[in-house]
C-alpha positions as MATLAB code, in Angstrom:
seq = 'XXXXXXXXXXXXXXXXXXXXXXXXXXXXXXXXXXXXXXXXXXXXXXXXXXXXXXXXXXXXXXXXXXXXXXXXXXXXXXXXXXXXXXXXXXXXXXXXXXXXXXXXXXXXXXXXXXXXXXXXXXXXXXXXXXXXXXXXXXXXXXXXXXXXXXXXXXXXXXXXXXXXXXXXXXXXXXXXXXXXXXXXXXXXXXXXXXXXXXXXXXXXXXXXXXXXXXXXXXXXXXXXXXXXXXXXXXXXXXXXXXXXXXXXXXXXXXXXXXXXXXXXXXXXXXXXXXXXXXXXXXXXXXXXXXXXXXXXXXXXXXXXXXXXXXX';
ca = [
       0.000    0.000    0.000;
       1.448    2.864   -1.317;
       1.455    6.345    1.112;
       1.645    9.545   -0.178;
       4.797   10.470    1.741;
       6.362    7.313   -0.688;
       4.686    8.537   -3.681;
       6.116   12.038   -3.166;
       9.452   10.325   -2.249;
      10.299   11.554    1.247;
       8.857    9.669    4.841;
       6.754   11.224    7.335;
      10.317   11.128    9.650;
      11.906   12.972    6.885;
      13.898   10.082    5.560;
      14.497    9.659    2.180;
      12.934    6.375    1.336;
      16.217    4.678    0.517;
      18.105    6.226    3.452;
      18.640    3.192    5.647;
      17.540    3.033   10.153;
      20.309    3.574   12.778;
      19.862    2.156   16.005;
      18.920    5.405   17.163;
      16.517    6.141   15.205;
      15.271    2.755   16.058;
      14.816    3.928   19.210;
      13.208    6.763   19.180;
      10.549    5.436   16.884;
       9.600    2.902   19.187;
       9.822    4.952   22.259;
       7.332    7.314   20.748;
       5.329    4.708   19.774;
       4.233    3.704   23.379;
       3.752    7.202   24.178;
       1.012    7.459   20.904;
      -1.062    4.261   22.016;
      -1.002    5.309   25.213;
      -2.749    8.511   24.286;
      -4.766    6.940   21.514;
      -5.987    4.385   24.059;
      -7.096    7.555   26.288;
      -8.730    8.864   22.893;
     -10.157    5.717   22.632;
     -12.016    5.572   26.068;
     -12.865    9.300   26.061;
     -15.101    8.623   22.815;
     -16.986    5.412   24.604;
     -17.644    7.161   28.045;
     -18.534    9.995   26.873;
     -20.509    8.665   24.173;
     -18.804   11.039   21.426;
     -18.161    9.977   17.971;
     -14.515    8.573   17.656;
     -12.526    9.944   15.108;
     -11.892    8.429   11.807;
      -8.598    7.451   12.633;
     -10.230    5.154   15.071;
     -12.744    3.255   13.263;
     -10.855    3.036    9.821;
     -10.254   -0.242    8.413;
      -7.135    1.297    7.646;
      -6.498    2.701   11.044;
      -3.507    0.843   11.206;
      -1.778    2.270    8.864;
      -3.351    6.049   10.142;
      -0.856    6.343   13.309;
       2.833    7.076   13.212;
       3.764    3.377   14.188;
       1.878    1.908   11.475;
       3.091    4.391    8.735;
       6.494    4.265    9.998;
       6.795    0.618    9.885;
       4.879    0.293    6.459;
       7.577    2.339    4.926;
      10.610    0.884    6.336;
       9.589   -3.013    6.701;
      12.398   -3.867    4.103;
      15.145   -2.241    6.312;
      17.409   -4.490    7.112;
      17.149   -3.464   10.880;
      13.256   -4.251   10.828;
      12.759   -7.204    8.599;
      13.238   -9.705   11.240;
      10.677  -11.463   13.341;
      10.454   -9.453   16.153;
       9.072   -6.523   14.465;
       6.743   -8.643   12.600;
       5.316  -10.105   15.710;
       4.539   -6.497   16.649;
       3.429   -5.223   13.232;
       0.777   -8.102   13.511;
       0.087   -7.136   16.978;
      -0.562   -3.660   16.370;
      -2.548   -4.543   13.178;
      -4.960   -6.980   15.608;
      -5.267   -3.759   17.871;
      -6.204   -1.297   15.619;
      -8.372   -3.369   13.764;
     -10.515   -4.629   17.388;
     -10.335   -0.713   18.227;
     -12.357   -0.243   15.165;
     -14.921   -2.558   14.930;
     -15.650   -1.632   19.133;
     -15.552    1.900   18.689;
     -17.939    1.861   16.237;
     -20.474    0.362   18.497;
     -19.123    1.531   21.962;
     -20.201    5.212   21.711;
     -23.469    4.141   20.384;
     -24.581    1.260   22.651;
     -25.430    2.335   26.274;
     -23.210   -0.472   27.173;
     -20.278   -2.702   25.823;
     -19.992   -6.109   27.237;
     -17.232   -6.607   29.592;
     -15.309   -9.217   28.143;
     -15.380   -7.335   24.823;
     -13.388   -4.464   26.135;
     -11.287   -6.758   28.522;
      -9.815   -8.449   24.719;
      -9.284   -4.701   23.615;
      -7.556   -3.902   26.386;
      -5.221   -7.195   26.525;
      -4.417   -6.384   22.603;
      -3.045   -3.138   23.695;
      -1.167   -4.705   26.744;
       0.495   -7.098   23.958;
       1.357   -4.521   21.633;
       3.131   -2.308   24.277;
       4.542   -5.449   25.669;
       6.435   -5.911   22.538;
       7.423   -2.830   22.106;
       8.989   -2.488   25.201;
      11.015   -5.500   24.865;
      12.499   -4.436   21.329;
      12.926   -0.950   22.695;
      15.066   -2.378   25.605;
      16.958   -4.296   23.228;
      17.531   -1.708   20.796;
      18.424    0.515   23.696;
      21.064   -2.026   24.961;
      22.426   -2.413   21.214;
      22.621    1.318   21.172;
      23.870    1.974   24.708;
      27.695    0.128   23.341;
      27.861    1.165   19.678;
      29.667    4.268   18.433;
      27.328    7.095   17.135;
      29.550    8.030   14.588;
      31.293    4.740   13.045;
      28.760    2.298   13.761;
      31.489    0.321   15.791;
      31.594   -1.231   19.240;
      32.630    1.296   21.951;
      35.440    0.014   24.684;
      33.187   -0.428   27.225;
      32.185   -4.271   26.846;
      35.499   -4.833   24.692;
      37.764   -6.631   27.531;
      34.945   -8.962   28.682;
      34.010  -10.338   25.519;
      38.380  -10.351   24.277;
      38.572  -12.316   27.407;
      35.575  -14.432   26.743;
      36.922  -15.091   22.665;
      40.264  -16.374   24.196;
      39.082  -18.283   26.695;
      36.531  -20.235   23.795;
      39.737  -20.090   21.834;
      41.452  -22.279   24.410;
      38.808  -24.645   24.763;
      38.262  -25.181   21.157;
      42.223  -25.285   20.255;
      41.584  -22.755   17.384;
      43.265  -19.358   16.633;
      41.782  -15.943   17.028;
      43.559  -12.787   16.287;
      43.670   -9.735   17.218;
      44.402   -6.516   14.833;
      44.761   -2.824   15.384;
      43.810   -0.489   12.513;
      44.641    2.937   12.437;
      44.519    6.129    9.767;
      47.073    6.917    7.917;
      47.764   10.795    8.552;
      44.560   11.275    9.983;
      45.405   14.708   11.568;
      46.220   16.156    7.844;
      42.561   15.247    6.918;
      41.306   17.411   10.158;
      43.765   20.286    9.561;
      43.275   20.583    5.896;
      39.296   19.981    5.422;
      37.869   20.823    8.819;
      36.085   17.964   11.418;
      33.248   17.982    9.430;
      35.653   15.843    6.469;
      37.324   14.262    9.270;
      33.640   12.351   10.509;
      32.935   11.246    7.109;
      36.297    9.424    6.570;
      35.833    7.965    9.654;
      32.477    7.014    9.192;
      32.689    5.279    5.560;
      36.173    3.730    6.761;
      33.958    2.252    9.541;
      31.276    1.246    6.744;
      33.785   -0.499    4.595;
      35.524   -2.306    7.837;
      31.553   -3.811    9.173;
      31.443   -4.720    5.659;
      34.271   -7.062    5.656;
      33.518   -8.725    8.475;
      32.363  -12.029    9.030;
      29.195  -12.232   11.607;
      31.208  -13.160   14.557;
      34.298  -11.032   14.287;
      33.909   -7.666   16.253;
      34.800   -4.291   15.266;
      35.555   -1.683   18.026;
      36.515    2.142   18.116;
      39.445    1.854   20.192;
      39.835    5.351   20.014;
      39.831    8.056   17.883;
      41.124    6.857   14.657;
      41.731    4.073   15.658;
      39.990    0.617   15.744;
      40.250   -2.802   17.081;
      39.402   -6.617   14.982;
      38.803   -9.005   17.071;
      39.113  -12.255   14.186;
      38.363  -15.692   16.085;
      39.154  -18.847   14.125;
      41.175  -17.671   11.275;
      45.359  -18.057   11.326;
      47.753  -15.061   11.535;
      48.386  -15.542    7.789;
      44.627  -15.990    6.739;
      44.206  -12.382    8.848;
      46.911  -10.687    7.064;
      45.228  -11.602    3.495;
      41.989  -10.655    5.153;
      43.100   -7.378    5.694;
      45.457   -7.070    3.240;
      42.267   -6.981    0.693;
      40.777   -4.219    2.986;
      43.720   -1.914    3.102;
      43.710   -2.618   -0.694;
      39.889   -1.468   -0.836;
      40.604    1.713    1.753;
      43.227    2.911   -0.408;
      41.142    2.858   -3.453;
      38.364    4.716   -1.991;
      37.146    7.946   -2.581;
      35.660   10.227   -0.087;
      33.446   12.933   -0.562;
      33.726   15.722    1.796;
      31.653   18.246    0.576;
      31.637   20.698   -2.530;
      32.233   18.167   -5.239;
      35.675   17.076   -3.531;
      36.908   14.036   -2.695;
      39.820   12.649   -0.751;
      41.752    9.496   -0.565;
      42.924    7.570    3.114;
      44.853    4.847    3.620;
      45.198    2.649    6.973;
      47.813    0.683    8.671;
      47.226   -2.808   10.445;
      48.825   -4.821   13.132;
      48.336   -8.565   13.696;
      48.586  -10.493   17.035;
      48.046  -13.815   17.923;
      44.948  -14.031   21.349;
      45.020  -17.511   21.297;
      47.092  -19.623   23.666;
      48.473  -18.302   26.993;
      48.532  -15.065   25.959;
      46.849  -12.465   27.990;
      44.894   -9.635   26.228;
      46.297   -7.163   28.021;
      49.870   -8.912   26.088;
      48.009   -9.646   22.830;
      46.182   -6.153   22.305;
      50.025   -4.831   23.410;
      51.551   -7.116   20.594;
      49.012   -5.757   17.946;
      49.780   -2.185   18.664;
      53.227   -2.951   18.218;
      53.053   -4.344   14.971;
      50.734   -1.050   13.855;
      54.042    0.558   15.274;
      55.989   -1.551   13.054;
      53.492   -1.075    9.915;
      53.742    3.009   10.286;
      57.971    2.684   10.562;
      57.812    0.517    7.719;
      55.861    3.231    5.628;
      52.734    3.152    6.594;
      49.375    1.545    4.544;
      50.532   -2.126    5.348;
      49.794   -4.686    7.283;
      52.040   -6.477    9.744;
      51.841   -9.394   11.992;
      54.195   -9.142   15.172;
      56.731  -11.164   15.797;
      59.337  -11.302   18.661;
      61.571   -9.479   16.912;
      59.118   -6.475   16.536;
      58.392   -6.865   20.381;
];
């Protein structure tokens, strides 16, 4: 079904339709969609106590689709972010809602009297709804709460829990996992010379083109400033260094835009360490900044996997 925000090619949140979801905006979406039932609900009972006429966005057959929730979700179901089952579970919940709300209201401020048990299923179909909604928001919100706003990465705050928990599975299972450090290549020059603003986007589509890459269960995470952290279980040092070999090969070939027609090129060093073993983090994330040491000596935009000698 077809809305006229899609047909005149921008969304009632101001997206353009092919601009894909954030987290964030995730969030926010389904945050204010608790607060709307809630007052549609109050809507809702105002028009059967008082006996008024509910509104047509009540007793539509389309009424679904009439609230901010049910537009928002038509337009963006094929976002990668919200084509998974939980949001269909709650699409079909707040379908079922609106559509009991309808059929009721058209009755309720009519009849001296709605039977109990009637509104009791009304009311349970709204309990559902914001049920769900709760649950993805807290989800989304947890999500959220450790990514990076800017590069899309993980933040530092879980990172040494879950490096601890790879190389512990890596000890148990006998196979390798490695750790790599990525950093810009002259990442200052690209603040000093274009402004912050140039700065964000390279870091941002760098970010892109690193999540990209990566398998589903290696991790990506902002270590700081420009630069980042792989955390690459079951793979060998040499299988990493190809691995990101191809990506430095892809990050040099990039283009960015920053604005006025321009466009800039970045490259990025990497260092390789070994987490597997009796190695500690601490030593292994240590190791891998090292051999990003090594990689900017050496000339920078290469990648390098430490070795003794480089320690």
């Amino acid at each position: 079904m077809a809305t006229s925000e899609q047909r005149h090619g921008r969304m009632r949140d101001g997206r353009e339709p092919s601009e894909p979801l954030t987290q964030d905006d995730i969030v926010r979406q389904l945050d204010a969609a608790i607060l709307e039932h809630l007052h549609w609900m109050l809507r809702w009972n105002r028009s059967a106590v008082c006996k008024v006429q509910p509104a047509g966005d009540i007793t539509s057959e389309h009424a679904h689709f009439l609230c901010g929730f049910g537009n928002w979700y038509d337009l963006h179901q094929q976002d990668p972010l919200i084509a998974q089952p939980a949001f269909e579970a709650l699409a079909l919940a707040h379908r079922d809602l609106h559509r009991n709300a309808a059929w009721l209201a058209g009755r309720a401020w009519k009849d001296a009297k709605i039977p109990v048990e009637e509104y009791d299923v009304l009311t349970e179909k709204v309990t559902r709804f914001t049920d769900l909604a709760r649950k993805l928001l807290k989800a989304f919100q947890k999500v959220t709460s450790d990514l990076d706003p800017l590069t899309g990465a993980h933040t530092r705050q879980t990172m040494t829990r879950e490096l601890m928990r790879e190389r512990e599975r890596s000890l148990r299972s006998g196979k390798p996992c490695m750790l790599a450090m990525g950093d810009l290549d002259h990442f200052k020059q690209v603040n000093d010379t274009h402004g912050h603003q140039a700065g964000d986007m390279v870091l941002r589509l760098v970010a892109a083109a690193f999540l990209e890459a990566l398998r589903p269960y290696d991790r990506l995470y902002r270590f700081g400033g420009e630069e980042f952290l792989f955390c690459l279980p079951d793979v060998t040092p040499e299988a990493a260094a190809q691995a990101l070999e191809r990506l430095r090969r892809r990050i040099e070939e990039m283009q960015v835009p920053i604005g006025g027609g321009r466009t800039i090129r970045v490259t990025c060093s990497f260092g390789i360490a070994s987490l597997s073993g009796e190695t500690p983090v601490k030593t292994a994330m240590q190791r891998a900044d090292k051999a990003l040491y090594a990689a900017k000596e050496a000339g920078r935009n290469r990648v390098m996997i430490w070795t003794p000698e480089i320690g």
